[in-house]
Coordinates of C-alpha atoms and ligand atoms in Angstrom, one line a residue:
X27 CA 16.3 3.9 -18.8
X28 CA 14.0 6.9 -19.0
X29 CA 10.7 7.5 -20.7
X30 CA 11.2 11.3 -20.9
X31 CA 14.7 11.9 -19.7
X32 CA 14.6 15.7 -20.1
X33 CA 11.5 16.1 -17.9
X34 CA 12.6 13.5 -15.4
X35 CA 16.0 14.9 -14.8
X36 CA 15.3 18.7 -14.9
X37 CA 17.6 20.6 -12.6
X38 CA 15.8 21.5 -9.3
X39 CA 15.7 25.3 -10.2
X40 CA 14.3 24.5 -13.6
X41 CA 11.7 22.1 -12.2
X42 CA 10.7 24.7 -9.6
X43 CA 10.4 27.4 -12.2
X44 CA 8.1 25.1 -14.2
X45 CA 6.0 24.4 -11.1
X46 CA 5.6 28.0 -10.4
X47 CA 4.6 28.8 -13.9
X48 CA 2.0 26.0 -13.9
X49 CA 0.7 26.9 -10.5
X50 CA 0.1 30.4 -11.7
X51 CA -1.7 29.2 -14.8
X52 CA -3.8 26.9 -12.7
X53 CA -4.9 29.5 -10.3
X54 CA -5.7 32.0 -13.1
X55 CA -7.9 29.4 -14.8
X56 CA -9.7 28.5 -11.6
X57 CA -10.2 32.2 -10.7
X58 CA -11.7 32.8 -14.2
X59 CA -13.9 29.7 -14.5
X60 CA -14.7 27.7 -11.3
X61 CA -17.3 29.2 -8.9
X62 CA -16.2 26.9 -6.1
X63 CA -12.7 28.3 -6.1
X64 CA -13.8 31.9 -6.9
X65 CA -15.8 31.9 -3.7
X66 CA -12.9 30.4 -1.7
X67 CA -10.4 32.9 -3.2
X68 CA -12.8 35.8 -2.2
X69 CA -13.1 34.5 1.3
X70 CA -9.4 34.3 1.7
X71 CA -8.7 37.6 -0.2
X72 CA -6.3 35.9 -2.5
X73 CA -6.0 35.8 -6.3
X74 CA -3.6 34.9 -9.2
X75 CA -1.4 37.9 -8.6
X76 CA -0.6 36.7 -5.1
X77 CA 1.2 33.7 -6.4
X78 CA 4.8 35.0 -6.9
X79 CA 6.8 32.2 -5.3
X80 CA 6.1 28.5 -4.8
X81 CA 5.6 29.0 -1.1
X82 CA 2.7 31.2 -1.9
X83 CA 0.7 28.0 -2.5
X84 CA 0.1 28.2 1.3
X85 CA -2.1 31.2 0.7
X86 CA -4.5 29.1 -1.4
X87 CA -7.4 27.1 0.1
X88 CA -7.4 23.4 0.8
X89 CA -9.8 21.1 -1.0
X90 CA -11.2 18.2 0.9
X91 CA -12.9 14.9 0.0
X92 CA -16.0 16.4 1.5
X93 CA -15.8 19.4 -0.9
X94 CA -15.7 17.0 -3.9
X95 CA -18.6 14.9 -2.5
X96 CA -20.7 18.0 -2.0
X97 CA -20.5 19.0 -5.6
X98 CA -21.1 15.5 -7.0
X99 CA -22.0 14.7 -9.7
X100 CA -21.0 18.0 -11.4
X101 CA -17.4 18.1 -10.5
X102 CA -15.3 21.3 -10.5
X103 CA -15.1 21.7 -14.3
X104 CA -12.6 24.3 -15.6
X105 CA -13.6 23.5 -19.2
X106 CA -16.8 23.6 -21.3
X107 CA -19.2 20.8 -20.3
X108 CA -18.6 18.9 -23.5
X109 CA -14.8 18.8 -23.3
X110 CA -14.2 15.9 -20.8
X111 CA -13.7 12.5 -22.5
X112 CA -13.5 10.3 -19.4
X113 CA -15.0 10.0 -15.9
X114 CA -13.6 8.1 -13.0
X115 CA -15.0 8.0 -9.5
X116 CA -13.2 7.3 -6.3
X117 CA -13.7 4.3 -4.1
X118 CA -14.6 6.1 -0.9
X119 CA -16.2 4.0 1.8
X120 CA -18.9 6.4 2.9
X121 CA -21.5 8.5 1.1
X122 CA -21.4 9.8 -2.4
X123 CA -18.3 9.1 -4.5
X124 CA -16.1 11.8 -5.9
X125 CA -16.5 12.4 -9.7
X126 CA -13.2 13.3 -11.5
X127 CA -13.4 14.4 -15.1
X128 CA -10.5 14.1 -17.7
X129 CA -10.0 16.0 -20.9
X130 CA -8.2 14.3 -23.8
X131 CA -5.0 16.0 -22.7
X132 CA -5.5 14.8 -19.1
X133 CA -5.9 11.2 -20.3
X134 CA -2.7 11.6 -22.2
X135 CA -0.8 13.1 -19.3
X136 CA -1.9 10.3 -17.0
X137 CA -0.7 7.7 -19.6
X138 CA 2.7 9.5 -19.8
X139 CA 3.1 9.5 -16.0
X140 CA 2.5 5.7 -16.0
X141 CA 4.9 5.2 -18.9
X142 CA 7.6 7.2 -17.0
X143 CA 6.9 5.1 -13.9
X144 CA 7.0 1.7 -15.6
X145 CA 10.2 2.5 -17.6
X146 CA 11.8 3.7 -14.4
X147 CA 11.2 0.3 -12.9
X148 CA 12.8 -1.4 -16.0
X149 CA 9.7 -2.2 -18.1
X150 CA 10.2 -2.2 -21.9
X151 CA 8.1 -2.9 -24.9
X152 CA 9.2 -6.5 -24.8
X153 CA 7.2 -7.0 -21.5
X154 CA 3.8 -8.8 -21.4
X155 CA 1.9 -6.8 -18.9
X156 CA -1.1 -8.4 -17.2
X157 CA -3.3 -5.9 -15.5
X158 CA -5.1 -7.7 -12.7
X159 CA -6.9 -4.6 -11.3
X160 CA -10.5 -3.8 -11.9
X161 CA -11.5 -2.1 -15.2
X162 CA -14.3 0.4 -14.7
X163 CA -14.8 3.5 -12.5
X164 CA -11.6 2.5 -10.6
X165 CA -8.5 4.0 -12.1
X166 CA -6.3 0.9 -11.5
X167 CA -7.6 -0.7 -14.6
X168 CA -7.9 1.8 -17.5
X169 CA -5.3 4.4 -16.4
X170 CA -2.6 1.8 -15.9
X171 CA -3.6 0.0 -19.1
X172 CA -3.1 3.1 -21.3
X173 CA 0.2 3.8 -19.7
X174 CA 1.6 0.3 -20.2
X175 CA 0.3 0.4 -23.8
X176 CA 2.1 3.6 -24.3
X177 CA 5.3 1.9 -23.4
X178 CA 4.6 -0.6 -26.0
X179 CA 4.0 -3.7 -23.8
X180 CA 1.5 -6.3 -24.8
X181 CA -1.2 -5.4 -22.3
X182 CA -3.6 -8.1 -21.1
X183 CA -6.7 -6.5 -19.6
X184 CA -7.3 -9.4 -17.3
X185 CA -9.1 -7.4 -14.6
X186 CA -9.8 -9.0 -11.3
X187 CA -11.0 -12.4 -12.7
X188 CA -10.6 -15.7 -11.1
X189 CA -7.2 -17.0 -10.1
X190 CA -7.6 -19.9 -12.5
X191 CA -8.1 -17.5 -15.4
X192 CA -5.2 -15.3 -14.3
X193 CA -2.9 -18.3 -14.2
X194 CA -4.1 -19.5 -17.6
X195 CA -3.4 -16.1 -19.2
X196 CA 0.1 -16.0 -17.5
X197 CA 1.0 -19.4 -18.9
X198 CA -0.5 -19.0 -22.4
X199 CA 0.9 -15.5 -23.1
X200 CA 4.1 -15.6 -21.1
X201 CA 3.2 -12.7 -18.7
X202 CA 6.4 -11.0 -17.5
X203 CA 4.9 -8.2 -15.4
X204 CA 1.7 -7.9 -13.3
X205 CA -0.3 -5.0 -11.8
X206 CA -1.9 -6.3 -8.7
X207 CA -3.4 -5.4 -5.3
X208 CA -0.9 -6.5 -2.7
X209 CA -3.6 -8.3 -0.7
X210 CA -4.6 -10.2 -3.8
X211 CA -0.9 -11.0 -4.6
X212 CA -0.7 -12.8 -1.2
X213 CA -3.9 -14.7 -2.0
X214 CA -2.8 -15.6 -5.5
X215 CA 0.6 -16.8 -4.2
X216 CA -1.3 -19.2 -2.0
X217 CA -3.4 -20.3 -5.0
X218 CA -0.3 -21.1 -7.0
X219 CA 1.2 -23.0 -4.1
X220 CA -1.9 -25.1 -3.8
X221 CA -1.8 -25.8 -7.5
X222 CA 1.8 -27.0 -7.3
X223 CA 3.0 -24.2 -9.5
X224 CA 6.4 -22.8 -8.9
X225 CA 6.4 -19.3 -10.4
X226 CA 10.2 -19.3 -10.7
X227 CA 10.2 -22.3 -12.9
X228 CA 6.7 -22.4 -14.4
X229 CA 6.0 -18.7 -15.2
X230 CA 8.0 -15.9 -16.8
X231 CA 7.1 -13.2 -14.2
X232 CA 9.9 -10.8 -13.4
X233 CA 8.2 -7.7 -12.0
X234 CA 5.0 -6.8 -10.0
X235 CA 3.5 -3.4 -9.5
X236 CA 1.5 -3.1 -6.3
X237 CA -0.5 -0.3 -5.0
X238 CA -4.0 1.1 -4.3
X239 CA -3.9 0.0 -0.7
X240 CA -1.6 0.4 2.2
X241 CA 1.0 -2.4 2.6
X242 CA 4.2 -2.8 4.5
X243 CA 7.8 -3.6 3.5
X244 CA 7.2 -7.1 5.0
X245 CA 4.4 -7.6 2.6
X246 CA 6.6 -6.5 -0.3
X247 CA 9.2 -9.1 0.7
X248 CA 6.6 -11.8 1.0
X249 CA 5.3 -11.2 -2.5
X250 CA 8.9 -11.0 -3.9
X251 CA 9.8 -14.3 -2.3
X252 CA 6.5 -16.0 -3.3
X253 CA 6.8 -15.1 -7.0
X254 CA 10.5 -14.6 -7.4
X255 CA 10.0 -11.1 -8.8
X256 CA 10.9 -7.5 -8.0
X257 CA 8.0 -5.7 -6.5
X258 CA 7.5 -1.9 -7.0
X259 CA 5.3 0.3 -4.9
X260 CA 3.0 2.6 -6.8
X261 CA 0.9 5.3 -5.3
X262 CA -1.9 7.4 -6.6
X263 CA -5.5 8.4 -6.1
X264 CA -8.5 9.1 -8.3
X265 CA -8.6 12.8 -7.5
X266 CA -5.0 13.0 -9.0
X267 CA -5.6 10.8 -12.1
X268 CA -5.3 7.5 -10.3
X269 CA -2.0 5.5 -10.4
X270 CA 1.1 7.2 -11.6
X271 CA 1.4 10.0 -9.0
X272 CA 4.4 8.5 -7.3
X273 CA 6.3 5.3 -8.3
X274 CA 9.4 3.5 -7.3
X275 CA 12.3 3.3 -9.7
X276 CA 14.7 0.4 -9.9
X277 CA 16.3 1.4 -6.6
X278 CA 13.0 0.4 -4.8
X279 CA 13.8 3.0 -2.1
X280 CA 10.9 5.5 -2.0
X281 CA 8.5 6.7 -4.7
X282 CA 9.4 9.5 -7.1
X283 CA 6.5 11.9 -7.1
X284 CA 6.1 13.5 -10.5
X285 CA 6.6 17.1 -9.5
X286 CA 6.1 18.7 -12.9
X287 CA 2.5 17.5 -12.6
X288 CA 1.8 17.7 -8.9
X289 CA 3.0 20.2 -6.3
X290 CA 3.5 18.4 -3.0
X291 CA 3.3 19.6 0.5
X292 CA 3.5 17.7 3.8
X293 CA 1.4 19.2 6.6
X294 CA 0.5 18.5 10.2
X295 CA -3.0 17.0 9.7
X296 CA -4.2 18.6 12.9
X297 CA -3.0 22.2 12.3
X298 CA -2.5 22.4 8.6
X299 CA 1.0 23.8 9.1
X300 CA 3.8 22.8 6.8
X301 CA 6.3 20.2 8.0
X302 CA 10.0 20.0 7.0
X303 CA 11.4 17.3 4.7
X304 CA 11.8 14.0 6.5
X305 CA 9.0 14.6 8.9
X306 CA 5.9 12.5 8.7
X307 CA 2.6 14.2 8.0
X308 CA -0.3 14.4 5.6
X309 CA 0.4 14.6 1.9
X310 CA -1.3 17.5 0.2
X311 CA -1.3 17.7 -3.6
X312 CA -2.1 20.4 -6.2
X313 CA -2.5 19.5 -9.8
X314 CA -0.2 21.5 -12.1
X315 CA -1.1 20.1 -15.5
X316 CA -4.8 19.3 -15.3
X317 CA -7.2 20.8 -17.8
X318 CA -10.7 19.5 -17.1
X319 CA -10.6 19.6 -13.3
X320 CA -7.6 21.2 -11.6
X321 CA -7.6 20.7 -7.8
X322 CA -5.8 22.9 -5.3
X323 CA -4.1 21.6 -2.1
X324 CA -6.0 18.3 -2.0
X325 CA -6.0 16.8 1.5
X326 CA -5.1 13.2 0.6
X327 CA -5.2 12.0 4.3
X328 CA -2.3 9.8 3.4
X329 CA 0.6 9.9 5.9
X330 CA 4.1 10.0 4.5
X331 CA 7.3 12.0 4.4
X332 CA 9.6 13.5 1.8
X333 CA 13.0 12.0 1.1
X334 CA 15.0 15.0 0.1
X335 CA 18.3 13.3 -0.8
X336 CA 18.9 12.8 -4.5
X337 CA 18.2 9.4 -5.9
X338 CA 21.1 7.5 -7.6
X339 CA 18.8 6.8 -10.6
X340 CA 19.3 10.5 -11.6
X341 CA 15.6 11.5 -11.5
X342 CA 15.3 14.9 -9.8
X343 CA 11.7 14.5 -8.7
X344 CA 11.7 14.0 -5.0
X345 CA 10.6 10.7 -3.4
X346 CA 8.1 10.0 -0.7
X347 CA 8.2 7.2 1.8
X348 CA 5.8 4.3 1.7
X349 CA 2.4 5.4 2.9
X350 CA 2.2 4.4 6.6
X351 CA -1.5 4.8 6.8
X352 CA -4.4 7.3 6.3
X353 CA -5.1 9.8 9.0
X354 CA -8.7 8.7 9.0
X355 CA -7.6 5.0 9.4
X356 CA -5.9 5.8 12.6
X357 CA -7.5 4.0 15.5
X358 CA -7.5 5.5 18.9
X359 CA -7.5 2.8 21.4
X360 CA -7.4 3.6 25.1
X361 CA -5.9 6.9 24.1
X362 CA -3.1 5.4 22.0
X363 CA -2.9 6.2 18.3
X364 CA -2.5 3.0 16.2
X365 CA -2.1 2.6 12.5
X366 CA -3.2 -0.8 11.0
X367 CA 0.1 -0.9 9.2
X368 CA 1.9 -1.3 12.5
X369 CA 0.0 -4.4 13.1
X370 CA 0.5 -5.7 9.6
X371 CA 4.3 -5.1 9.9
X372 CA 4.4 -7.4 13.0
X373 CA 2.2 -10.1 11.4
X374 CA 3.9 -10.3 8.0
X375 CA 7.3 -10.7 9.6
X376 CA 6.2 -14.0 11.1
X377 CA 6.4 -17.1 8.7
X378 CA 3.7 -18.9 10.7
X379 CA 1.2 -16.1 9.8
X380 CA -0.7 -16.5 6.6
X381 CA -1.9 -13.9 4.1
X382 CA -5.0 -12.4 5.8
X383 CA -5.9 -10.7 9.0
X384 CA -8.7 -8.6 10.5
X385 CA -8.5 -6.0 13.2
X386 CA -11.7 -5.7 15.3
X387 CA -12.3 -3.0 17.8
X388 CA -15.4 -3.2 20.0
X389 CA -16.9 -2.5 23.4
X390 CA -14.8 -0.3 25.5
X391 CA -11.8 -0.2 23.2
X392 CA -11.2 -3.9 23.1
X393 CA -8.8 -4.8 20.3
X394 CA -8.8 -8.2 18.7
X395 CA -6.6 -9.3 15.8
X396 CA -7.8 -12.3 13.9
X397 CA -4.8 -13.9 12.2
X398 CA -4.9 -16.6 9.5
X399 CA -2.2 -19.2 10.0
X400 CA 0.0 -20.0 7.0
X401 CA -0.3 -23.5 5.5
X402 CA 2.8 -24.5 7.4
X403 CA 1.8 -22.5 10.5
X404 CA 0.2 -25.3 12.5
X405 CA 1.8 -28.7 13.0
X406 CA -1.2 -30.1 14.9
X407 CA 0.3 -29.5 18.3
X408 CA -1.9 -27.4 20.5
X409 CA 0.9 -26.1 22.7
X410 CA 2.7 -24.7 19.7
X411 CA -0.4 -22.8 18.8
X412 CA -0.6 -21.3 22.3
X413 CA 3.0 -20.3 22.2
X414 CA 2.6 -18.6 18.8
X415 CA -0.5 -16.8 20.1
X416 CA 1.5 -15.5 23.1
X417 CA 4.4 -14.5 21.0
X418 CA 2.1 -12.5 18.7
X419 CA 0.4 -10.7 21.6
X420 CA 3.8 -9.7 23.0
X421 CA 5.2 -8.5 19.7
X422 CA 2.1 -6.5 19.0
X423 CA 2.1 -5.0 22.4
X424 CA 5.7 -3.9 22.0
X425 CA 4.8 -2.2 18.6
X426 CA 1.4 -0.6 19.4
X427 CA 1.6 -0.2 23.2
X428 CA -1.8 -1.8 23.7
X429 CA -2.3 -5.5 24.5
X430 CA -4.5 -7.1 21.9
X431 CA -6.4 -10.3 22.0
X432 CA -5.1 -12.6 19.2
X433 CA -7.3 -15.2 17.6
X434 CA -5.5 -17.7 15.3
X435 CA -7.8 -19.0 12.6
X436 CA -7.3 -21.5 9.8
X437 CA -5.8 -20.5 6.4
X438 CA -8.4 -19.0 4.1
X439 CA -11.1 -18.6 6.7
X440 CA -11.3 -14.8 6.9
X441 CA -13.4 -13.0 4.3
X442 CA -11.6 -11.8 1.1
X443 CA -12.7 -8.4 -0.2
X444 CA -13.5 -8.2 -3.9
X445 CA -11.5 -5.1 -4.4
X446 CA -9.3 -3.4 -1.9
X447 CA -8.8 -5.3 1.4
X448 CA -10.8 -4.3 4.4
X449 CA -8.5 -4.8 7.4
X450 CA -10.4 -3.0 10.1
X451 CA -13.8 -3.6 11.6
X452 CA -14.5 -0.8 14.1
X453 CA -17.7 -1.8 15.8
X454 CA -17.5 1.2 18.0
X455 CA -18.5 3.4 15.0
X456 CA -21.4 1.2 13.9
Ligands
DLL505 O1 -6.2 3.4 -5.6 C1 -5.3 4.6 -7.5 C2 -4.3 3.5 -7.7 C3 -4.6 2.4 -8.5 C4 -3.0 3.6 -7.1 C5 -3.7 1.4 -8.7 C6 -2.1 2.6 -7.4 C7 -2.4 1.5 -8.1 P1 -8.3 5.4 -5.2 O2 -9.2 4.2 -5.3 O3 -8.9 6.8 -5.3 O4 -7.2 5.4 -6.2 O5 -7.6 5.3 -3.8 C8 -6.6 6.2 -3.4 O6 -5.6 4.5 -2.0 O7 -5.4 7.9 -1.1 C9 -4.3 5.8 -0.5 O8 -5.0 5.9 0.7 C10 -4.5 4.4 -1.1 N1 -3.3 4.1 -1.9 C11 -3.1 4.1 -3.2 N2 -1.9 3.6 -3.5 C12 -1.3 3.3 -2.4 C13 0.0 2.8 -2.0 C14 -6.2 4.4 -6.3 N3 0.9 2.5 -2.9 C15 -6.1 5.8 -2.0 N4 0.3 2.6 -0.7 C16 -5.0 6.7 -1.5 C17 -0.6 2.9 0.2 C18 -2.2 3.6 -1.3 N5 -1.9 3.4 0.0

């Protein structure tokens, strides 16, 4: 099933021609209207006439999160000040947020990208779609909402309310699909278990869309098993409209990045040089269809790689692999580069491990992983606990090449974040 079959299955030459045309239009608009880019173009000696092929994008300047913070709250408007109809801000952890403005057409485009994505995952107008992400400045609420409404689903704007209320809505309205943070999905699965609810029998759920925070394939499997649903990975960021940038189709094998809206590059984060398909690096995105606030070569800091092989679903927009981490989340411990996802992958493959964990780095690079046990993880025998602890230390050491300390803690004892999960506490940076 397709939402917009023609756009989603354009031949590669047609898609690339469209990208080039939209890139040229974007650069012309920025050169005419946005002082920030006018100055950058002048510094680099580049202008709209220099964009003759898609590869010429590399002549254009990067835009960073710091650039967007520096111009907060005004944004990089390429339209008259009264044209934007919506504001979202990004959930950065430090300093000022980044303000992103949407025109009416931008709001529409964002909803279309979500509609394409949901339909690609098998959603139809018959679905009851419970959006359990926060409504407000965060895009996971409103942007997803409008997309699901566009498909024709009955959309329940549940937001991140209590588990009790989420369950009530699911039961009363026969929810078939949810949009949920993966960390909350694990938490909610536990809640249902405690309530004696078997989602397979007692609920009508069939699909879950998870995103907005890094998570591993093991976490996907856990959510699928806990709820008896298909789980689809969804990637996006506020700077690029929010969710709907890249989304898994029914194959669940990498996320199609909507290339008629975004031009993708993968670069070496250290040098800025382009990397070939298949090689892991930082994702850099240029908006191709933005009116209010086009952004060139945005350094997402997210680490992924391109899957160049065509997808059996027939969509020609290339896929990216699951995000394995953010370059700024990378921990350097005793000289070794470690991504929190590597730790999660080990933990979530162990049934004795529960839903939450916390990575603590302190002192002279001492790494401690606090790990919640699952409800069935502890049979009361202390020697079993010690054996599990040793097993975890060895498995983690094999994955990350650093020997961590592992603290096993009771289920539900680690703090639960209100929004996105916070998995790392680096006391060295405090
Ligand atoms: O998280 C937009 C979103 C909402 C995406 C709902 C998917 C679902 P921000 O708050 O600006 O926007 O955070 C963007 O979150 O740069 C990634 O580091 C991370 N992220 C988002 N989706 C994924 C994902 C929204 N599927 C930042 N896997 C991005 C891993 C993700 N990381």
